[in-house]
mmCIF file of N, CA and C in Angstrom:
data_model
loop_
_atom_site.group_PDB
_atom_site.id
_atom_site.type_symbol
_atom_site.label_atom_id
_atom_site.label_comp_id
_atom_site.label_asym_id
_atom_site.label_seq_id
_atom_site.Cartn_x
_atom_site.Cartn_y
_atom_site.Cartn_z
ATOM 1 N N UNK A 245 14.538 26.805 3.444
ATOM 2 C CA UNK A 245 15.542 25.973 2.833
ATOM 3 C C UNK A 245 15.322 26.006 1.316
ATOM 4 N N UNK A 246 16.543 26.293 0.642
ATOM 5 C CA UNK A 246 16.054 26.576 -0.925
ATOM 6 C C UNK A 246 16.216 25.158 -1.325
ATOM 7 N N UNK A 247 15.816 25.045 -2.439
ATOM 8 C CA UNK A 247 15.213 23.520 -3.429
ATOM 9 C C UNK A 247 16.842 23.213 -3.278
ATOM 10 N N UNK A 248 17.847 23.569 -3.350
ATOM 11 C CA UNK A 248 19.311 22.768 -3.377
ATOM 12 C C UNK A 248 19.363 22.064 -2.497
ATOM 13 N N UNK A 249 19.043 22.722 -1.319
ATOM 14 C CA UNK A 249 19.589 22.411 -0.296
ATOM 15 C C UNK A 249 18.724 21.270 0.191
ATOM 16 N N UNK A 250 17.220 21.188 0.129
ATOM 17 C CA UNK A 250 16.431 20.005 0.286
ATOM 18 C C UNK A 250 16.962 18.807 -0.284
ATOM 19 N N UNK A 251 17.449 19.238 -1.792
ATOM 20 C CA UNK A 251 17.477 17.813 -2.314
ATOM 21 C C UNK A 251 18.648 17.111 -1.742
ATOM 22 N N UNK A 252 19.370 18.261 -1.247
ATOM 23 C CA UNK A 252 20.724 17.341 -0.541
ATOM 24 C C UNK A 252 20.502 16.661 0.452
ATOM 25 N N UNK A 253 19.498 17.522 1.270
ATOM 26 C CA UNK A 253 19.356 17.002 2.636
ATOM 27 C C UNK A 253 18.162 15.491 2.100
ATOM 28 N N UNK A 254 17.238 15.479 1.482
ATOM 29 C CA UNK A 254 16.452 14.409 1.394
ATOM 30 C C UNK A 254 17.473 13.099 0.684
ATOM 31 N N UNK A 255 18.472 13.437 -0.193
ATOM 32 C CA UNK A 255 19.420 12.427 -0.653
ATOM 33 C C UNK A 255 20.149 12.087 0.882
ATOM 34 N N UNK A 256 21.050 12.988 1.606
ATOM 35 C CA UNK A 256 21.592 12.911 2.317
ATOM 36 C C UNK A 256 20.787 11.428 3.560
ATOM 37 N N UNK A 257 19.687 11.939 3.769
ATOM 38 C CA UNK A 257 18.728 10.794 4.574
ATOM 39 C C UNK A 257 18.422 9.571 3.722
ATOM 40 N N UNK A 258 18.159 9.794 2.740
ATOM 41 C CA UNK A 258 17.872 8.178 2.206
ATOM 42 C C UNK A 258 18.950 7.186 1.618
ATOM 43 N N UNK A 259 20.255 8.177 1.291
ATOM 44 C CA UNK A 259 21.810 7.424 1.688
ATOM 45 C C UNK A 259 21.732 6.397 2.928
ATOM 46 N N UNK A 260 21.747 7.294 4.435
ATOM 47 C CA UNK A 260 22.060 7.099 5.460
ATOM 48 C C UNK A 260 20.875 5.984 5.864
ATOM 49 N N UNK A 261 19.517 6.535 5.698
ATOM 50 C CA UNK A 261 18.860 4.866 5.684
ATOM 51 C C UNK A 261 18.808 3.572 5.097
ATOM 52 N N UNK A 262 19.755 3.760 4.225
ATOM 53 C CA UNK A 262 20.018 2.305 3.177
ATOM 54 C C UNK A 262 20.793 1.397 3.598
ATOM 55 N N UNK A 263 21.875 2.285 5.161
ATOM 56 C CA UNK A 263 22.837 1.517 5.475
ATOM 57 C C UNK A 263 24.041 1.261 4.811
ATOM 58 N N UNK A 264 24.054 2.402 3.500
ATOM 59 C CA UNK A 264 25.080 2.216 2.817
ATOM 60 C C UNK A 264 26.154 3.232 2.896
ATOM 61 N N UNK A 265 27.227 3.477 2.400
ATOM 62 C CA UNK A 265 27.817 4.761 2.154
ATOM 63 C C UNK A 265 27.624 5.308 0.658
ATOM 64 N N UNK A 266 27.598 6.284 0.929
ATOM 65 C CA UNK A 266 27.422 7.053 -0.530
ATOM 66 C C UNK A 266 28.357 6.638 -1.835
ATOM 67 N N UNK A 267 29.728 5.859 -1.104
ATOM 68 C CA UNK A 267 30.773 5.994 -2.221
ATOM 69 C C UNK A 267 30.098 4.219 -2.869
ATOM 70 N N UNK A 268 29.676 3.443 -1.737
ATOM 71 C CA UNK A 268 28.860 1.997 -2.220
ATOM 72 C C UNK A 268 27.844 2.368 -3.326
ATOM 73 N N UNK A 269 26.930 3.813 -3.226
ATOM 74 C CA UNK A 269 25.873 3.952 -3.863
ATOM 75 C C UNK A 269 25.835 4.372 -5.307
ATOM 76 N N UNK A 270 27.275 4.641 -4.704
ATOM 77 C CA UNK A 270 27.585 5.857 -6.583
ATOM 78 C C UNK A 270 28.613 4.760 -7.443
ATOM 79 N N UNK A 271 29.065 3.722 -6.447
ATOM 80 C CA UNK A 271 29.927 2.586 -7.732
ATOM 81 C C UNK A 271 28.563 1.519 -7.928
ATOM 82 N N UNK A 272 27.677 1.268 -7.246
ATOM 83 C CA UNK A 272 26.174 0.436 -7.252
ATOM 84 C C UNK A 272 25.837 0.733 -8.798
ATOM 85 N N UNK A 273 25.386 2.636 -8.813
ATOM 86 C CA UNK A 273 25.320 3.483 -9.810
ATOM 87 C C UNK A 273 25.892 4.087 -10.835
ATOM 88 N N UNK A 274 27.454 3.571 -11.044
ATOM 89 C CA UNK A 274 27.948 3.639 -11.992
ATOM 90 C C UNK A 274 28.577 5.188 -12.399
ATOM 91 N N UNK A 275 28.257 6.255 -10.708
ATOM 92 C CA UNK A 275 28.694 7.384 -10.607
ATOM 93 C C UNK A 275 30.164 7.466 -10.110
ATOM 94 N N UNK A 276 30.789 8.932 -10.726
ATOM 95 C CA UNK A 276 31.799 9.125 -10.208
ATOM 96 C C UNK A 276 32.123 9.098 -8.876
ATOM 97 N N UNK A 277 33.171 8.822 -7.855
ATOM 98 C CA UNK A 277 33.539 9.183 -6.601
ATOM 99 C C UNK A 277 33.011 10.416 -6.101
ATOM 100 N N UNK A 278 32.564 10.880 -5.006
ATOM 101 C CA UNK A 278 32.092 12.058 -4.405
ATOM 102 C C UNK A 278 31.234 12.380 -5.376
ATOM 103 N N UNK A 279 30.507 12.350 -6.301
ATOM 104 C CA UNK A 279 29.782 12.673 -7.171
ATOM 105 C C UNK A 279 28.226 13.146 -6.294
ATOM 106 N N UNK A 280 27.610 12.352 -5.525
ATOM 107 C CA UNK A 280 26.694 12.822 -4.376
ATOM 108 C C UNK A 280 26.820 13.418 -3.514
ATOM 109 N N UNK A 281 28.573 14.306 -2.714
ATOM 110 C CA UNK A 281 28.661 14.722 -2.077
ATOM 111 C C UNK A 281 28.806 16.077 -2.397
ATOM 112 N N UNK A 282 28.971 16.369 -3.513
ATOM 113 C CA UNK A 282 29.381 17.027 -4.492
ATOM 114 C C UNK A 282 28.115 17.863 -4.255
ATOM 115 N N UNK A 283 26.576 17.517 -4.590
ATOM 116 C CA UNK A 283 25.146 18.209 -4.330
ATOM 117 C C UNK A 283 25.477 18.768 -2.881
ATOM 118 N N UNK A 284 26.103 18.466 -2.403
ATOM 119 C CA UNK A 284 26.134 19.797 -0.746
ATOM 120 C C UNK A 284 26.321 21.013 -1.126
ATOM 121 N N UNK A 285 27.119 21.498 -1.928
ATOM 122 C CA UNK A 285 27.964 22.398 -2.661
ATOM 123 C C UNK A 285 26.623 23.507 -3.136
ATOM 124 N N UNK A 286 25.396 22.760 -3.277
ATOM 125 C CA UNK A 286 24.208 23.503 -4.280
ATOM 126 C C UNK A 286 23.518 22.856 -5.800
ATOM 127 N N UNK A 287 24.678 22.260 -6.372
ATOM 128 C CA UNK A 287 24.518 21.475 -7.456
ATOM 129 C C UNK A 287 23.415 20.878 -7.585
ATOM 130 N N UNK A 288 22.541 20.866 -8.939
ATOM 131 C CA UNK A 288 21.200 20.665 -9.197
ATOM 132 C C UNK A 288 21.553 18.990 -10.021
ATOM 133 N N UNK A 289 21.095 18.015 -9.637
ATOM 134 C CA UNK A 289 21.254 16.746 -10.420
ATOM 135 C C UNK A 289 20.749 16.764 -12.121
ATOM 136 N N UNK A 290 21.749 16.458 -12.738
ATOM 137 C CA UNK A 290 20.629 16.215 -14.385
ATOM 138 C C UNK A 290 19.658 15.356 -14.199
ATOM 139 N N UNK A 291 18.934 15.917 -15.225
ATOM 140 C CA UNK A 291 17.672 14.733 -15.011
ATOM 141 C C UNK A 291 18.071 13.458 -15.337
ATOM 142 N N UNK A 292 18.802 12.902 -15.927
ATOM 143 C CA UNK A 292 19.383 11.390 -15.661
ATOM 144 C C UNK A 292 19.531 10.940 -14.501
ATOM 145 N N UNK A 293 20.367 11.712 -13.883
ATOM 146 C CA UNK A 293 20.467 11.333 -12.680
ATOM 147 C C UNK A 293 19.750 11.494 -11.838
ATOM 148 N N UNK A 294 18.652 12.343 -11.635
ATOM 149 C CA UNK A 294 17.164 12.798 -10.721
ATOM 150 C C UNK A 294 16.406 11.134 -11.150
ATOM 151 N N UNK A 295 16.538 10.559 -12.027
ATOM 152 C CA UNK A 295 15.508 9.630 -12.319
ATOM 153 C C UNK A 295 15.961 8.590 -12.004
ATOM 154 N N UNK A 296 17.471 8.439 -12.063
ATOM 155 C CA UNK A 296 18.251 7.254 -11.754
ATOM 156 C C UNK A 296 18.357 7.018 -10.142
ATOM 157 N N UNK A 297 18.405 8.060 -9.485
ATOM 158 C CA UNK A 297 18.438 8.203 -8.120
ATOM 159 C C UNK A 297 17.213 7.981 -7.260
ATOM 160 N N UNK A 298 15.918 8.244 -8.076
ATOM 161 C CA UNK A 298 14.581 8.500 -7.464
ATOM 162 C C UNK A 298 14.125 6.747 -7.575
ATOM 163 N N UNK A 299 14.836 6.020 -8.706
ATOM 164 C CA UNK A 299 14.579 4.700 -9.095
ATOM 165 C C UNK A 299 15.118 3.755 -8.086
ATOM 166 N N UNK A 300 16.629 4.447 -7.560
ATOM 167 C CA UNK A 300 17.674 3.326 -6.630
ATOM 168 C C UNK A 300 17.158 3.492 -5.590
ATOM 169 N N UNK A 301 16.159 4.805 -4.880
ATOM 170 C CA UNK A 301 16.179 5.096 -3.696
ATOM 171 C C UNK A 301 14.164 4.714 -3.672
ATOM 172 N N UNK A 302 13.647 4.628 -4.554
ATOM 173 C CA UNK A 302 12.027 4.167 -4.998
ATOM 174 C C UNK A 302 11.286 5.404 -4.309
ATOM 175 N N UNK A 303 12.106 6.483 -4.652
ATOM 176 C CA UNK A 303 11.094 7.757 -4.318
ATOM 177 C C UNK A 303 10.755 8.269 -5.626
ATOM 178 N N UNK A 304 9.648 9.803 -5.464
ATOM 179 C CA UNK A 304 9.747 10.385 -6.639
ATOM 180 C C UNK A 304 10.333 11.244 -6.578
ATOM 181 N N UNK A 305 10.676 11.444 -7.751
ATOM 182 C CA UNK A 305 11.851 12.886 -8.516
ATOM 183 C C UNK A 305 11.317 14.198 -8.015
ATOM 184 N N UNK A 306 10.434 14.287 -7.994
ATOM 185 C CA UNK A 306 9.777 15.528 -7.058
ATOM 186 C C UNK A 306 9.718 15.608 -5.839
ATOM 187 N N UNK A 307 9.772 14.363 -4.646
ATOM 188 C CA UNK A 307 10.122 14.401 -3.735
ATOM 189 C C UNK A 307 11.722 15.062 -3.394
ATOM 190 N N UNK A 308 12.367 14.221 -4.491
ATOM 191 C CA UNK A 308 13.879 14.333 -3.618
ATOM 192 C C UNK A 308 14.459 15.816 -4.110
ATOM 193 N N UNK A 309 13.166 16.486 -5.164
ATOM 194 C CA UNK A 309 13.788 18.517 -5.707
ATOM 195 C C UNK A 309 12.433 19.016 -4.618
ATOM 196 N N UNK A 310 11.788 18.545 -4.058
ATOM 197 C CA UNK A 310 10.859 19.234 -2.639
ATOM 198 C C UNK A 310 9.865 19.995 -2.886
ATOM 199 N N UNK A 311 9.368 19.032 -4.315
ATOM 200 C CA UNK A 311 7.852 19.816 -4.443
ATOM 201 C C UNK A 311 6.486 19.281 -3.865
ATOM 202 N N UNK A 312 6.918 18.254 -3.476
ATOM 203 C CA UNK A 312 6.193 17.438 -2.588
ATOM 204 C C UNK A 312 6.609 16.818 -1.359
ATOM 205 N N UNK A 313 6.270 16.615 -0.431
ATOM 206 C CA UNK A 313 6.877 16.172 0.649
ATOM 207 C C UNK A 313 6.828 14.416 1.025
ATOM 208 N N UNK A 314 5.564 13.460 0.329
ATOM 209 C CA UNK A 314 5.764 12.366 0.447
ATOM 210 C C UNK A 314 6.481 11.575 -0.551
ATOM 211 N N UNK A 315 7.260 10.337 0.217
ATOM 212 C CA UNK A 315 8.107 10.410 -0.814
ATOM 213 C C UNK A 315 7.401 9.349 -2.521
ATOM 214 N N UNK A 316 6.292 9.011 -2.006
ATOM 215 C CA UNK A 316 5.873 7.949 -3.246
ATOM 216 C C UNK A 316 4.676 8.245 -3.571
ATOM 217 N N UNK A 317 4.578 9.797 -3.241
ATOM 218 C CA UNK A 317 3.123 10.346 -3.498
ATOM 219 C C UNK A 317 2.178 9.984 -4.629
ATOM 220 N N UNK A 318 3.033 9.294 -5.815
ATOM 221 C CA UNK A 318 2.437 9.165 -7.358
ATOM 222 C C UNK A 318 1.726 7.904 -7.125
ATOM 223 N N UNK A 319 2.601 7.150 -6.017
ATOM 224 C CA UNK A 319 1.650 5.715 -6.348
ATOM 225 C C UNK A 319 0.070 5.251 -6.281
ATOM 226 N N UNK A 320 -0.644 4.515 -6.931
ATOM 227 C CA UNK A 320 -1.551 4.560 -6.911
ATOM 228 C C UNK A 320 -2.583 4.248 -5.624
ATOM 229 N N UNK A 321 -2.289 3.415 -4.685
ATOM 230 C CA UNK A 321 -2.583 3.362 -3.336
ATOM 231 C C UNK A 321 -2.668 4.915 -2.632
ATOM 232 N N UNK A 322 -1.743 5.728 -3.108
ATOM 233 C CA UNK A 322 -1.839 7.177 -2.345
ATOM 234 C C UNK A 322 -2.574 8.179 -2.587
ATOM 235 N N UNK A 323 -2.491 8.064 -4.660
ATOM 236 C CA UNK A 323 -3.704 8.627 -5.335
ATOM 237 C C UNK A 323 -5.377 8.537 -4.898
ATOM 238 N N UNK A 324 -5.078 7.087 -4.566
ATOM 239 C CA UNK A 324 -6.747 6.664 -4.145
ATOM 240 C C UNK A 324 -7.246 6.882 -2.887
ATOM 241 N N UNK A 325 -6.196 7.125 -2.158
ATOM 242 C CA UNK A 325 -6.150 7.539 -0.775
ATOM 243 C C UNK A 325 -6.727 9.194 -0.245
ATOM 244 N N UNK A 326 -6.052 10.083 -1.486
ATOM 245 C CA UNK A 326 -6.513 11.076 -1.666
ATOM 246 C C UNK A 326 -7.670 11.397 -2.243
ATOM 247 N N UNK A 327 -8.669 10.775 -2.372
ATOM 248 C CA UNK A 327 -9.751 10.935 -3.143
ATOM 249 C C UNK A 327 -10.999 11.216 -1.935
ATOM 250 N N UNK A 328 -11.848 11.813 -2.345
ATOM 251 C CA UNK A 328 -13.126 11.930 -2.004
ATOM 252 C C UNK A 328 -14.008 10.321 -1.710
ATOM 253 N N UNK A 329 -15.326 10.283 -0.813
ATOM 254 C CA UNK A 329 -15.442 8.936 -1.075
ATOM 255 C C UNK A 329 -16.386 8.631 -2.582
ATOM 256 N N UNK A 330 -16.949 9.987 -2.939
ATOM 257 C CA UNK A 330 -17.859 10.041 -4.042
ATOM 258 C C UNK A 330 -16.576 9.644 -5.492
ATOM 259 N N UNK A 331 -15.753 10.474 -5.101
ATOM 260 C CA UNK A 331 -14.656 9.795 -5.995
ATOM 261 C C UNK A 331 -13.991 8.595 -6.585
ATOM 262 N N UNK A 332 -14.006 7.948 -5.006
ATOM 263 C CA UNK A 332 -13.522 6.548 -4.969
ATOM 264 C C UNK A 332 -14.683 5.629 -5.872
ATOM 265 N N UNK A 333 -15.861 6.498 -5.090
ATOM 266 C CA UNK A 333 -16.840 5.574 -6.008
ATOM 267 C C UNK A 333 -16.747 5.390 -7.388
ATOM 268 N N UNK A 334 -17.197 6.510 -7.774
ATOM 269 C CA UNK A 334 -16.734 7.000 -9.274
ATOM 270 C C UNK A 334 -15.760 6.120 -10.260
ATOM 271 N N UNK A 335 -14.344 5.962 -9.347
ATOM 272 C CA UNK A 335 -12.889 5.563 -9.900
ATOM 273 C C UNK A 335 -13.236 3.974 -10.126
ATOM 274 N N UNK A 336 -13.901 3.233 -9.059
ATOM 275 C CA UNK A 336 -14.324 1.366 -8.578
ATOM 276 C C UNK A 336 -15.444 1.824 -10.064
ATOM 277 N N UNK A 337 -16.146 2.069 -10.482
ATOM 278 C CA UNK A 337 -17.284 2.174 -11.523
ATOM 279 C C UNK A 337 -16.401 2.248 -12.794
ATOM 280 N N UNK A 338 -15.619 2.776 -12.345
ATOM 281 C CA UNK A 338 -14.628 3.073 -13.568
ATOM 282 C C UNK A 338 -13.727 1.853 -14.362
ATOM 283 N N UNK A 339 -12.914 1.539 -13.174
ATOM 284 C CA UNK A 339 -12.372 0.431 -12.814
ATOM 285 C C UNK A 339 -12.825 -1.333 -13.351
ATOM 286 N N UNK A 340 -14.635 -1.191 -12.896
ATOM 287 C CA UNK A 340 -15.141 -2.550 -13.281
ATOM 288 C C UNK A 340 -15.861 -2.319 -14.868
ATOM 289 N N UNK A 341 -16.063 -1.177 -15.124
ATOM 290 C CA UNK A 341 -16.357 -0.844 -16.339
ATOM 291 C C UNK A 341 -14.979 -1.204 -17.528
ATOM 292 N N UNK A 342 -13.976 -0.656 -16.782
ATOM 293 C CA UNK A 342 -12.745 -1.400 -18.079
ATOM 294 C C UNK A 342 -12.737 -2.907 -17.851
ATOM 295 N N UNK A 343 -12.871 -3.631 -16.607
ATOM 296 C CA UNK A 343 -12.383 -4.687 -16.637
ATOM 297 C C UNK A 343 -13.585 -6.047 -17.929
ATOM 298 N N UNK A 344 -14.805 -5.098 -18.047
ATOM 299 C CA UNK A 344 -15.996 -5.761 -18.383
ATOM 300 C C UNK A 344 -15.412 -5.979 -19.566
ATOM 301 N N UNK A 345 -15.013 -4.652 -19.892
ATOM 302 C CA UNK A 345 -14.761 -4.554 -21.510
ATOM 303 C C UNK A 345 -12.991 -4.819 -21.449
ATOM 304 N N UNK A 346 -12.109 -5.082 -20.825
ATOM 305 C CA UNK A 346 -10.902 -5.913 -21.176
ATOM 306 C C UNK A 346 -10.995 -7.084 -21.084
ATOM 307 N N UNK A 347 -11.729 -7.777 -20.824
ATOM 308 C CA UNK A 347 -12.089 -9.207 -20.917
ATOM 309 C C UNK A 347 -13.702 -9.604 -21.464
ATOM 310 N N UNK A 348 -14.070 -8.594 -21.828
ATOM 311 C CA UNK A 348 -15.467 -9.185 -22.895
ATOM 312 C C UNK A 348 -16.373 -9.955 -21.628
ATOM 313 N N UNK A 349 -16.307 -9.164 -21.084
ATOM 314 C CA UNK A 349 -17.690 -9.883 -19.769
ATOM 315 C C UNK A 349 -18.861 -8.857 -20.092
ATOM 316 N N UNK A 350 -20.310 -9.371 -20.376
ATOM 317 C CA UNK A 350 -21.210 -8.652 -20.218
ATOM 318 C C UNK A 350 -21.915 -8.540 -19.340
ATOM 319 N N UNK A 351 -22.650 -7.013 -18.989
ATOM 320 C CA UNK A 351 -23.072 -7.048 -18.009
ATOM 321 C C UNK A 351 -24.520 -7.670 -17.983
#
């Protein structure tokens, strides 16, 4: 499936799970009529609209062009998730080390 066609199909599903219709999503959004149906066709979104869409729908912009497959992969719960446990350690050391010094606590 080429990158067009993903992003249609991953828009296409997170339309249809919102419970909304597309034409609700694009006056919500301040888009033209058929303007989302329009990406079936092949059409690549501007990045305005990749960011505006990834924001209404709380995925990332790389999810919905299919360079990644989860859709909130950036968040930090997922980042940390992906880590090693020597890592995690590392990151918590890290973590209480800023907090010492954003609030002037000594150790």
């Amino acid at each position: 499936m080429f990158m067009n066609d993903l992003f249609y199909h991953r828009l296409k599903e997170l339309v249809e799970s919102s419970g909304k219709s597309a034409n609700q999503i694009e006056r919500e959004l301040g888009y033209p009529r058929n303007s989302l149906n329009n990406y079936k066709l092949g059409g690549e979104p501007s990045g305005t609209r990749l960011i505006g869409l990834s924001e209404y729908f709380n995925v990332s912009p790389k999810y919905l062009m299919g360079i990644i497959d989860e859709p909130n992969d950036s968040s930090a719960i997922n980042l940390f998730k992906s880590l090693t446990q020597e890592e995690k350690k590392e990151m918590c050391i890290i973590c209480q080390k800023w907090l010492f010094l954003e609030y002037q606590i000594e150790l």
